[in-house]
mmCIF file of C-alpha atoms and ligand atoms in Angstrom:
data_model
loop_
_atom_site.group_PDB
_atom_site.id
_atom_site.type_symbol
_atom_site.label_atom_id
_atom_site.label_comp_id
_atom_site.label_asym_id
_atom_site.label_seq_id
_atom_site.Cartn_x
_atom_site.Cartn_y
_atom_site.Cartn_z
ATOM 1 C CA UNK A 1122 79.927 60.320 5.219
ATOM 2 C CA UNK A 1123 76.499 61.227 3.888
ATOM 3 C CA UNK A 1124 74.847 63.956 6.057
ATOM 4 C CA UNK A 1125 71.709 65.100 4.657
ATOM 5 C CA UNK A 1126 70.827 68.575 4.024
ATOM 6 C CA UNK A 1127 69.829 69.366 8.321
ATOM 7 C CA UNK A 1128 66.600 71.528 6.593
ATOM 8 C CA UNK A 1129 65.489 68.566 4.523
ATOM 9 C CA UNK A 1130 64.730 71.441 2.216
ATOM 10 C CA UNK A 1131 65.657 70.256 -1.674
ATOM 11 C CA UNK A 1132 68.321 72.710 -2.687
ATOM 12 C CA UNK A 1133 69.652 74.002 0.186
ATOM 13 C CA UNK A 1134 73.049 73.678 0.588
ATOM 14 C CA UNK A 1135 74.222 70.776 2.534
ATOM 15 C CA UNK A 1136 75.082 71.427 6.135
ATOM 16 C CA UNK A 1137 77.764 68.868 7.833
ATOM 17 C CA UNK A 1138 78.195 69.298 11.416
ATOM 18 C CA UNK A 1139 81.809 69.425 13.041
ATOM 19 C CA UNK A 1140 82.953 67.527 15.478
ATOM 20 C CA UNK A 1141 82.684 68.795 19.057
ATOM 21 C CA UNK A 1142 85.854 70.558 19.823
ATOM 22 C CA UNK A 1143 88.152 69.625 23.249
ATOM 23 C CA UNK A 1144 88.779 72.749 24.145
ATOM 24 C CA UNK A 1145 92.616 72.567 26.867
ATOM 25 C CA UNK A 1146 91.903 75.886 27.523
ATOM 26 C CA UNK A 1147 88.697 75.521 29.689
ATOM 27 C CA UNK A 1148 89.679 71.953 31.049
ATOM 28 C CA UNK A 1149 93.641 73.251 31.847
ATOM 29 C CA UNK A 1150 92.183 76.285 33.722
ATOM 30 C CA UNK A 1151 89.534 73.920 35.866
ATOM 31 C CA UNK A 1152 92.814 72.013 36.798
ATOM 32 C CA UNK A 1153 94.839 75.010 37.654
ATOM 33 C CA UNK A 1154 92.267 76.438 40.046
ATOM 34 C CA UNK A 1155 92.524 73.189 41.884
ATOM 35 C CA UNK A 1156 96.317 73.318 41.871
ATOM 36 C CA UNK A 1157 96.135 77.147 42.933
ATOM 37 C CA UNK A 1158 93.270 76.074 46.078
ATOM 38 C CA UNK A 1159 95.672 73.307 47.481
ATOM 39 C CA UNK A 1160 98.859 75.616 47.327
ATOM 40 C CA UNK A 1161 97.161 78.685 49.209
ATOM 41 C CA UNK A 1162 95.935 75.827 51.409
ATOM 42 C CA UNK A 1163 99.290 74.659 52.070
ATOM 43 C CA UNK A 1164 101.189 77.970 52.472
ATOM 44 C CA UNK A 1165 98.345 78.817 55.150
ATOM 45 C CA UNK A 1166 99.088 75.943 56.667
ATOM 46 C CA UNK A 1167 103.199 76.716 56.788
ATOM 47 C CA UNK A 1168 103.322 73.742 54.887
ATOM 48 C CA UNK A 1169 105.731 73.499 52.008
ATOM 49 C CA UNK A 1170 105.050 75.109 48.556
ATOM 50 C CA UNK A 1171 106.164 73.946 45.330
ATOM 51 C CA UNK A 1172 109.591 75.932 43.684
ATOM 52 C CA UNK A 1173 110.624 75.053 40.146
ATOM 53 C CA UNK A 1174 113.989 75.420 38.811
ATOM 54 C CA UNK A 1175 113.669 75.687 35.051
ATOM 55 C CA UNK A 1176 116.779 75.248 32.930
ATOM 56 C CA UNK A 1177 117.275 76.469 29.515
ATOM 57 C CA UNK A 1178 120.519 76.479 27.726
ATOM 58 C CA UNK A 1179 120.904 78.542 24.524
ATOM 59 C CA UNK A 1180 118.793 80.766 22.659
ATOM 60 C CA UNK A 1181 116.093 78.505 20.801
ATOM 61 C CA UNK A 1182 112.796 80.927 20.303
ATOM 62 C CA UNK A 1183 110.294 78.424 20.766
ATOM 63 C CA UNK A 1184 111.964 76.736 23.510
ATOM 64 C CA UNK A 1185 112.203 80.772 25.043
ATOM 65 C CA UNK A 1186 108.183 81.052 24.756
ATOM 66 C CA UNK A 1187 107.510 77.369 25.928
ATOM 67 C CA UNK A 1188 109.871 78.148 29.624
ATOM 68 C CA UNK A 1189 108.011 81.897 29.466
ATOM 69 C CA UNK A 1190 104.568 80.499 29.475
ATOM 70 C CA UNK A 1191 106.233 77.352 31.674
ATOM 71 C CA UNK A 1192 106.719 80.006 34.263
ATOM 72 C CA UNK A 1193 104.436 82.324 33.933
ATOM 73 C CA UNK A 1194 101.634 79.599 34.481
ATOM 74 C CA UNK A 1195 103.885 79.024 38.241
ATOM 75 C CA UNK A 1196 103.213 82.103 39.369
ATOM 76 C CA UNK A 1197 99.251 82.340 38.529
ATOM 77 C CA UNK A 1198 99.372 79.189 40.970
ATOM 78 C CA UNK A 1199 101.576 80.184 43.696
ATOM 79 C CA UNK A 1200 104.637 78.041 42.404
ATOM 80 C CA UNK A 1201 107.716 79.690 43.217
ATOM 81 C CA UNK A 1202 109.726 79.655 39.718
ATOM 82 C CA UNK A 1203 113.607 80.759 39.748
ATOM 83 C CA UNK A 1204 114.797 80.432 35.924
ATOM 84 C CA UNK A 1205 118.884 79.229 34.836
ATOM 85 C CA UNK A 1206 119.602 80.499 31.519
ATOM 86 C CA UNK A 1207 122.851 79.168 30.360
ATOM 87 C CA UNK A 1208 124.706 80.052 26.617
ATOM 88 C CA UNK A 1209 124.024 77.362 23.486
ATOM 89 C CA UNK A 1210 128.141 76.467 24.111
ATOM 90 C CA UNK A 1211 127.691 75.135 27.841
ATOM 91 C CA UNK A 1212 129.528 72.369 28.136
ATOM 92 C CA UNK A 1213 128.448 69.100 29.290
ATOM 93 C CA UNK A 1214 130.344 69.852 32.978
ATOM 94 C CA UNK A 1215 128.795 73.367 33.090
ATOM 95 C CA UNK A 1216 124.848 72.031 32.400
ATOM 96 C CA UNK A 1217 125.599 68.931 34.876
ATOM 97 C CA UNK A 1218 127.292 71.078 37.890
ATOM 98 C CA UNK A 1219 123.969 73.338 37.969
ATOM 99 C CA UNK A 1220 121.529 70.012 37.697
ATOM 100 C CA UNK A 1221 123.811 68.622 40.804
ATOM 101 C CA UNK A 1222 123.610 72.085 42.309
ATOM 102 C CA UNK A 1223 119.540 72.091 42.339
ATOM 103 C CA UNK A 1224 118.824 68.574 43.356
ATOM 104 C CA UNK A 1225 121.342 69.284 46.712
ATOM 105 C CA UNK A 1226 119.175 72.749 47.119
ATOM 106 C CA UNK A 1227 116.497 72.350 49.169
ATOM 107 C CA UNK A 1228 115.087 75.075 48.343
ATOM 108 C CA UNK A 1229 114.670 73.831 44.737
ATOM 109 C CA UNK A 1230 111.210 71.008 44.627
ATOM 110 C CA UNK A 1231 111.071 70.245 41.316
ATOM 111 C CA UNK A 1232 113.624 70.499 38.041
ATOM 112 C CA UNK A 1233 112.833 71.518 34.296
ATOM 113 C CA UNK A 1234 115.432 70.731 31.828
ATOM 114 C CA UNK A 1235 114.243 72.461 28.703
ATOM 115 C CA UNK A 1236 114.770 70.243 25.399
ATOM 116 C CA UNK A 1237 115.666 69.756 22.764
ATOM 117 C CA UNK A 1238 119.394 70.690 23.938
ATOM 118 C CA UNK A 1239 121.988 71.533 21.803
ATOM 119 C CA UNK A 1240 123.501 68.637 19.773
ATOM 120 C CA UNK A 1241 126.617 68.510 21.617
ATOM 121 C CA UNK A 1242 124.956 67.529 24.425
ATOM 122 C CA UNK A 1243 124.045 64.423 25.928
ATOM 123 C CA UNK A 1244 120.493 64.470 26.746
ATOM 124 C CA UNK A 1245 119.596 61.330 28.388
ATOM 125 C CA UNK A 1246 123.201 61.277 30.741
ATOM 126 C CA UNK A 1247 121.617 64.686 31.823
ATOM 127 C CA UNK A 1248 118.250 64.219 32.507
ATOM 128 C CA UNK A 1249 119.263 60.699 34.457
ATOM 129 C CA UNK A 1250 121.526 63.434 36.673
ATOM 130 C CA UNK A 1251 117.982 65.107 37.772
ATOM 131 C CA UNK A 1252 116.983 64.000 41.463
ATOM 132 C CA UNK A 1253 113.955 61.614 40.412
ATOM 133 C CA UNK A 1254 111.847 62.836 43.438
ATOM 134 C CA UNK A 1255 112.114 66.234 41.479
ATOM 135 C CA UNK A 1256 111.498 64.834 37.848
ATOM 136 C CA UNK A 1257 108.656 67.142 37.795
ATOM 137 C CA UNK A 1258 108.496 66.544 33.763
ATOM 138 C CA UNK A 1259 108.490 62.692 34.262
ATOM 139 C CA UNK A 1260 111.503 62.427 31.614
ATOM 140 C CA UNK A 1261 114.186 60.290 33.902
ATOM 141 C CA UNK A 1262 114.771 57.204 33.139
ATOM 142 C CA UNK A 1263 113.647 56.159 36.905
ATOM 143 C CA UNK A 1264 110.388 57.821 35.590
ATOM 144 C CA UNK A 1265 110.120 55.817 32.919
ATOM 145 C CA UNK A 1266 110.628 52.187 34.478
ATOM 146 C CA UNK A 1267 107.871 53.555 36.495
ATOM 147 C CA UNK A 1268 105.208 54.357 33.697
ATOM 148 C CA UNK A 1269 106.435 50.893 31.992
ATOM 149 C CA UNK A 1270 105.915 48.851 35.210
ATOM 150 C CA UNK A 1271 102.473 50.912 36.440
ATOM 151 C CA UNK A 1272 103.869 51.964 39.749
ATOM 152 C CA UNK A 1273 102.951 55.221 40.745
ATOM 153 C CA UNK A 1274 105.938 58.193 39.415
ATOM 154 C CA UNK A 1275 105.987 61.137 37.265
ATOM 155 C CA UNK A 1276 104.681 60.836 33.913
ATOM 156 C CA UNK A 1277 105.594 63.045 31.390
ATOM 157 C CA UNK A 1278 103.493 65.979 30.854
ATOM 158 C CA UNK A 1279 101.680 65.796 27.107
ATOM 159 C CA UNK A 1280 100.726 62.358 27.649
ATOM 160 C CA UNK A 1281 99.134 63.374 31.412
ATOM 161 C CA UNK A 1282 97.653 65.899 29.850
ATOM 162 C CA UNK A 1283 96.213 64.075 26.926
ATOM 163 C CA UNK A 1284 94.531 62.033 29.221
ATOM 164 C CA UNK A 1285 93.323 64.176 31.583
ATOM 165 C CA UNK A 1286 92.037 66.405 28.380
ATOM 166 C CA UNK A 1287 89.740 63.118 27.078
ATOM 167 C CA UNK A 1288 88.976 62.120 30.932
ATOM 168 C CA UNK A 1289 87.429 65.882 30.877
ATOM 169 C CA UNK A 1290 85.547 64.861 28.331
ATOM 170 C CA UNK A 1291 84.302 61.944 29.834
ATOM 171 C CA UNK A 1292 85.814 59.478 27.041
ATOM 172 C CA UNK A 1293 86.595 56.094 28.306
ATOM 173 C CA UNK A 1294 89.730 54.003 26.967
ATOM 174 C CA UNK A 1295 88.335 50.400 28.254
ATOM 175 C CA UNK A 1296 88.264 48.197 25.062
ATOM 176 C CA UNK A 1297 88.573 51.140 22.561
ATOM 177 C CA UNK A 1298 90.590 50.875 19.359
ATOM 178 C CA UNK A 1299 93.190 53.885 19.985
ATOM 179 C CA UNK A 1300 96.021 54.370 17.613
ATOM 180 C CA UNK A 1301 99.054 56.401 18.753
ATOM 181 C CA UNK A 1302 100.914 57.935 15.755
ATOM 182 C CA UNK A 1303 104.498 58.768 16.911
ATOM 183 C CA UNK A 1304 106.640 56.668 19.477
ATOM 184 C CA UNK A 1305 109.136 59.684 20.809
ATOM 185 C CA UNK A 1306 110.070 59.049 24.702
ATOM 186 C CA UNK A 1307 108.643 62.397 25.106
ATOM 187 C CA UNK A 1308 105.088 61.684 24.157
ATOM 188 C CA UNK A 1309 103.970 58.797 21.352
ATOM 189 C CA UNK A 1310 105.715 55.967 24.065
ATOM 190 C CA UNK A 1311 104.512 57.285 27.308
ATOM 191 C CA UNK A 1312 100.898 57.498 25.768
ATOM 192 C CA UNK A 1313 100.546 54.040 24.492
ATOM 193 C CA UNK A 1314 101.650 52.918 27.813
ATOM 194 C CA UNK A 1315 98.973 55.193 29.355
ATOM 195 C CA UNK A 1316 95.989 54.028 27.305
ATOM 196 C CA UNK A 1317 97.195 50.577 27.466
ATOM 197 C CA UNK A 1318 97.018 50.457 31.843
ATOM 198 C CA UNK A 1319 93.517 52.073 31.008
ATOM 199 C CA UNK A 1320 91.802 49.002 28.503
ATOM 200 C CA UNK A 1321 92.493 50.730 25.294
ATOM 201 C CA UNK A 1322 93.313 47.925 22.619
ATOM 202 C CA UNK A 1323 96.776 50.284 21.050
ATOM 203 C CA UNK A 1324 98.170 50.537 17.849
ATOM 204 C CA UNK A 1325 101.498 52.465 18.010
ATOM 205 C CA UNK A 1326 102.594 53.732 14.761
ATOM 206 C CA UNK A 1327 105.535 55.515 13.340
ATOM 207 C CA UNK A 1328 108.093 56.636 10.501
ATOM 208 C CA UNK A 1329 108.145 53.019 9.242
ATOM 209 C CA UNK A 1330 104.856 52.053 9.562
ATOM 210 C CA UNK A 1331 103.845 50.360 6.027
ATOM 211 C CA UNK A 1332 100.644 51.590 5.701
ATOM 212 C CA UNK A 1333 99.401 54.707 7.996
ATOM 213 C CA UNK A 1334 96.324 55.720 6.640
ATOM 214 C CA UNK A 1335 95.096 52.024 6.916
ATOM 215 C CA UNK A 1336 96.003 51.783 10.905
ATOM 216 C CA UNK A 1337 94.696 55.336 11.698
ATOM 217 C CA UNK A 1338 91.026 54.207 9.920
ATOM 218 C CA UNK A 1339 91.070 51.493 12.488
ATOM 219 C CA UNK A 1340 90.970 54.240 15.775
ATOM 220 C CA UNK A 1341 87.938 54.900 17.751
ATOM 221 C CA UNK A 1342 90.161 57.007 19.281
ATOM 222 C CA UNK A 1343 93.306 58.559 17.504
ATOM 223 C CA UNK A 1344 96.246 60.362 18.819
ATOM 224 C CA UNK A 1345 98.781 62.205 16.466
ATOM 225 C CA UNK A 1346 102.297 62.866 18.010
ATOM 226 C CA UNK A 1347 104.336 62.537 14.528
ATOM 227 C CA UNK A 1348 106.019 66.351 13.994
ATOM 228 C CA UNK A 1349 104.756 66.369 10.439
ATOM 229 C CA UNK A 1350 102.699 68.986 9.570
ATOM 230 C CA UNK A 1351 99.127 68.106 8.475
ATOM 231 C CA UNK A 1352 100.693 64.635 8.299
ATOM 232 C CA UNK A 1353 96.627 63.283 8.751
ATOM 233 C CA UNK A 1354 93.751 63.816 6.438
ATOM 234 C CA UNK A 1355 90.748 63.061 5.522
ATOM 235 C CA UNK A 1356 91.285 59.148 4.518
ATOM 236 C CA UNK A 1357 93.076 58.738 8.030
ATOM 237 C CA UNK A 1358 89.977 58.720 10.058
ATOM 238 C CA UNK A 1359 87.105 56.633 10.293
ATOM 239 C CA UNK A 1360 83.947 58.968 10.975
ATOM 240 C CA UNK A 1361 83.060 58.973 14.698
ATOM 241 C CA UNK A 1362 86.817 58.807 15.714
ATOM 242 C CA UNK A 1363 87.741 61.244 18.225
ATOM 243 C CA UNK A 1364 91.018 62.546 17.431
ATOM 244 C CA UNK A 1365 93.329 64.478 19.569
ATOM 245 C CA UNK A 1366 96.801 66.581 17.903
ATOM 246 C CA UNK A 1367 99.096 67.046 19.498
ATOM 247 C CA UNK A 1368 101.426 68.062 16.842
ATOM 248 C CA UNK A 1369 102.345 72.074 16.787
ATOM 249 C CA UNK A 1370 104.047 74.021 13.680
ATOM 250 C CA UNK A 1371 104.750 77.648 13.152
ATOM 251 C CA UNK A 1372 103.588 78.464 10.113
ATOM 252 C CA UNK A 1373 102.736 82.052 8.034
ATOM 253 C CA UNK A 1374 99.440 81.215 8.541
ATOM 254 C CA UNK A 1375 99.521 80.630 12.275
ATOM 255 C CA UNK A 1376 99.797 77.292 14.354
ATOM 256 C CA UNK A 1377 99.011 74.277 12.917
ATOM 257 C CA UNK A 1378 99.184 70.804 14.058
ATOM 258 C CA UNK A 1379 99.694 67.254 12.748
ATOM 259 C CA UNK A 1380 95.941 66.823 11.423
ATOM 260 C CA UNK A 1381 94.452 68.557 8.962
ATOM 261 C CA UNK A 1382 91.460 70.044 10.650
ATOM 262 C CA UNK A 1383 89.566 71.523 7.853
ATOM 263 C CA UNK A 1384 89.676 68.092 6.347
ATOM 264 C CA UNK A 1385 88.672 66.303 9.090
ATOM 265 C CA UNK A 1386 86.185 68.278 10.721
ATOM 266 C CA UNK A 1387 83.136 67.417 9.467
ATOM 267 C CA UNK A 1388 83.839 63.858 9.653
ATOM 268 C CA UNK A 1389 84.958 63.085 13.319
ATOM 269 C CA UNK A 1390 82.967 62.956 16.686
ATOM 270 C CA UNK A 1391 85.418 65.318 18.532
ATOM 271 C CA UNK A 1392 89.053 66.883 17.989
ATOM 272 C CA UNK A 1393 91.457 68.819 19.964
ATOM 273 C CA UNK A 1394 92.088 72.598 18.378
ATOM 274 C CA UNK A 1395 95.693 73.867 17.706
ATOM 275 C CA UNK A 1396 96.514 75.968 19.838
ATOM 276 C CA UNK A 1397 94.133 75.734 22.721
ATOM 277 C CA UNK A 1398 94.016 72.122 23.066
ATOM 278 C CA UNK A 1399 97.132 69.446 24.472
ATOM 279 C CA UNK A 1400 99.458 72.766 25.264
ATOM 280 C CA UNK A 1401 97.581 73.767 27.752
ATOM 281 C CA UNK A 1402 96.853 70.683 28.895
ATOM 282 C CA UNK A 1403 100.635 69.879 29.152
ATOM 283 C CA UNK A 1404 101.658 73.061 31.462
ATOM 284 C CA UNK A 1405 98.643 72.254 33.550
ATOM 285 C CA UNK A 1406 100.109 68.797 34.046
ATOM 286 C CA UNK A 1407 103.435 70.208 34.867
ATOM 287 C CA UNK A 1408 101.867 72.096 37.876
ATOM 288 C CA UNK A 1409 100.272 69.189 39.552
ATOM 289 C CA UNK A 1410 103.170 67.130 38.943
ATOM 290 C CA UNK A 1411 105.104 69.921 40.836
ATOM 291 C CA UNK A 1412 102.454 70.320 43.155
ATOM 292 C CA UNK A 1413 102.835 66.262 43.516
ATOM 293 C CA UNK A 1414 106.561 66.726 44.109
ATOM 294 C CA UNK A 1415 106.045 68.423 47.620
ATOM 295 C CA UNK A 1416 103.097 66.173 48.174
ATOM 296 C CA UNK A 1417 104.293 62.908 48.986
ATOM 297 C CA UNK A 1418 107.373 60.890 50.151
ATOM 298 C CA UNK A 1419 109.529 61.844 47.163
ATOM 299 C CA UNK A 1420 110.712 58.006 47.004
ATOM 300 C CA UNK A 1421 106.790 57.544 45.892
ATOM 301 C CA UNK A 1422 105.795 60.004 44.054
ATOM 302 C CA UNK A 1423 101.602 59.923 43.132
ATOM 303 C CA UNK A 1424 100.971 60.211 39.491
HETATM 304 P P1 NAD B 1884 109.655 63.430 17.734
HETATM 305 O O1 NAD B 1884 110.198 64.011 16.472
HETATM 306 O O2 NAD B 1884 110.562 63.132 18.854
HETATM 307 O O3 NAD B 1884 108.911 62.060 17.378
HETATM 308 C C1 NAD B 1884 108.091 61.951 16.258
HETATM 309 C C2 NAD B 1884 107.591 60.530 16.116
HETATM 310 O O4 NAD B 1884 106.680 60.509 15.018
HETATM 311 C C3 NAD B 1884 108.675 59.505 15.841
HETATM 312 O O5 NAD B 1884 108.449 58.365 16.629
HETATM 313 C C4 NAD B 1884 108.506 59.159 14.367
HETATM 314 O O6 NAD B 1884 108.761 57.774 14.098
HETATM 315 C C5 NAD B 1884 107.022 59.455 14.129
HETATM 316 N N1 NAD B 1884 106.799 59.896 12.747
HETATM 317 C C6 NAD B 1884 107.477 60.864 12.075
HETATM 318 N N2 NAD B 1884 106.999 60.961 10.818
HETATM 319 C C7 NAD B 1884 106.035 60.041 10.696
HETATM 320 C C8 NAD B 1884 105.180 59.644 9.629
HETATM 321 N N3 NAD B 1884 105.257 60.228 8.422
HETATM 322 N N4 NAD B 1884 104.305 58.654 9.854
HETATM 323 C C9 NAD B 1884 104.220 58.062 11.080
HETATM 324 N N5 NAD B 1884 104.995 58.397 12.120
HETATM 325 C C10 NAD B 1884 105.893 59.361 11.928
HETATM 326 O O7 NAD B 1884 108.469 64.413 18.166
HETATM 327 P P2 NAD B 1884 107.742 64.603 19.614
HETATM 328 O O8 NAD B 1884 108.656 65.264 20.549
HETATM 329 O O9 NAD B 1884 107.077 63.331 20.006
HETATM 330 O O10 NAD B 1884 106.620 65.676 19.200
HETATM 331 C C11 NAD B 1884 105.660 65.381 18.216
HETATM 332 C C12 NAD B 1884 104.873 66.641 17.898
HETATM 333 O O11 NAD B 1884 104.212 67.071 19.073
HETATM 334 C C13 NAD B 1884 105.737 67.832 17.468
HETATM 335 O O12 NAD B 1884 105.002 68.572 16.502
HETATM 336 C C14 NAD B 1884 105.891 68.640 18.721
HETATM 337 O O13 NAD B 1884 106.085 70.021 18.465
HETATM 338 C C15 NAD B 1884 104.550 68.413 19.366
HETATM 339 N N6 NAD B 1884 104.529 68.566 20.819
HETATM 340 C C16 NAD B 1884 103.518 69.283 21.343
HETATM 341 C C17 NAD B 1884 103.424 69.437 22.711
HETATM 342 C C18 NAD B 1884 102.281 70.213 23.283
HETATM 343 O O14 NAD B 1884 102.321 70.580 24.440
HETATM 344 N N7 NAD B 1884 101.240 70.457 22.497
HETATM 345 C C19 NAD B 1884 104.374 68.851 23.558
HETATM 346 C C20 NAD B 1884 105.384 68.076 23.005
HETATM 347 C C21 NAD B 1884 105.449 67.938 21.624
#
């Protein structure tokens, strides 16, 4: 995109300016306040208060930090957390006798089940064993027939947290071209059904998807869940897109995501940092759908 020198003065160096940035941090924190206001306002009302059970079996690092921060965002909030740690060689019995052990406790509002698990287990027959009224991370299948059919549930927390990140921002989805990249239960899926109950005209691409760069050009609004690092560049995005990355990688050089920012920066209307921007947004989204869990006839949860 041609931007002129901002000076208009011959020889100066051009100056391009970067897209505004959609900072999590400062919109996560806004909703966390209001999560913190209505639990105080509950406990001084002897109501009930949220308490999540978070599960996490073997010894994964980042799975470690994600629970850490998980819980220590509960307790800035007033959310009671009470943590299971269980060794990588659980079996299948062991991991399903503690998830049938929380939903009977009522005690216990809402239930975590850290992933990925180890391979041996079976993921899906264990997170269909969680109590759906306390599928606080949206990721039953009962969750999911929800989302698909639009009636209200738990949806899973990036893709909440996506949209309450752009809805922050004040970007509206009706009639916008928004490309998904990435069609994982966990986030690309969820998302596409999201923006598709909100207007947005979706694209949702993936591994096979003949030709990537060409679909991502198309977005007004473009949404990287792929788990490849720096996967989208420059010829990816059409200039004004807003573009949000959800992608996160450990590298010597810090986090990175799935878009290549320096590349991109000066060529987009607005993009999400890494970190600071969907993370946050995603354990902020875990609180109110805990908070929600307590909220509500559990058969109905809000969304
Ligand atoms: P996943 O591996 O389950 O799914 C990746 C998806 O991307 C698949 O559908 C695959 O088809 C697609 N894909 C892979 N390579 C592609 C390519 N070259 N072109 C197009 N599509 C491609 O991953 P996930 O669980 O959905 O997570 C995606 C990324 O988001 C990861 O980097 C993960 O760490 C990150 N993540 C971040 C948060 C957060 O809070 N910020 C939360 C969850 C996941």
């Amino acid at each position: 995109m041609g931007y002129s020198n901002v000076y208009g003065i011959p020889g100066l160096a051009t100056i391009r300016p970067a897209a505004q940035l959609l900072d999590g941090r400062v919109a996560a924190s806004e909703l966390k306040a209001q999560v913190a206001v209505e639990i105080e306002q509950r406990a001084a009302a002897g109501e009930r208060v949220p308490a999540l059970a978070t599960i996490l079996v073997g010894d994964d690092p980042a799975s470690h930090t994600y629970v850490s921060a998980k819980r220590r965002a509960c307790t800035e909030v007033g959310i009671r957390s009470v943590h299971h740690s269980l060794p990588a060689d659980s079996t299948l019995e062991k991991v399903a006798s503690l998830i049938t052990s929380l939903n009977a406790d009522e005690e216990v509002t809402g239930i975590l089940l850290q992933l990925p698990l180890p391979a041996h287990l079976d993921t899906r027959l264990l997170l269909d064993l969680i109590d759906p009224a306390k599928d606080v991370d949206g990721l039953t299948t009962t969750s999911g027939g929800r989302l698909a059919q639009g009636t209200p549930g738990f949806v899973p927390c990036t893709p909440k947290g996506v949209l309450a990140l752009l809805e922050h921002y004040d970007v509206d989805f009706a009639g916008r071209r928004a490309v998904v990249v990435g069609r994982s239960e966990l986030v690309g899926r969820p998302l596409a059904t999201l923006l598709s109950q909100r207007d947005a005209t979706v694209t949702l691409c993936h591994s096979r998807t003949r030709d990537l760069a060409a679909e991502c050009r198309n977005a007004e609004l473009l949404i990287v869940a792929a788990g490849r690092e720096r996967l989208v560049s420059e010829r990816h995005v059409a200039p004004g897109a807003i573009v949000v990355d959800v992608g996160i990688h450990r590298t010597a050089a810090g986090l990175v995501g799935d878009v290549d920012h320096a590349a991109i920066r000066h060529r987009v209307a607005a993009l999400t940092p890494v970190p600071g921007g969907v993370g946050p947004m995603t354990i902020a989204s875990l609180l109110e759908n805990a908070l929600a869990a307590v909220r509500t006839n559990p058969l109905a949860p809000p969304l």
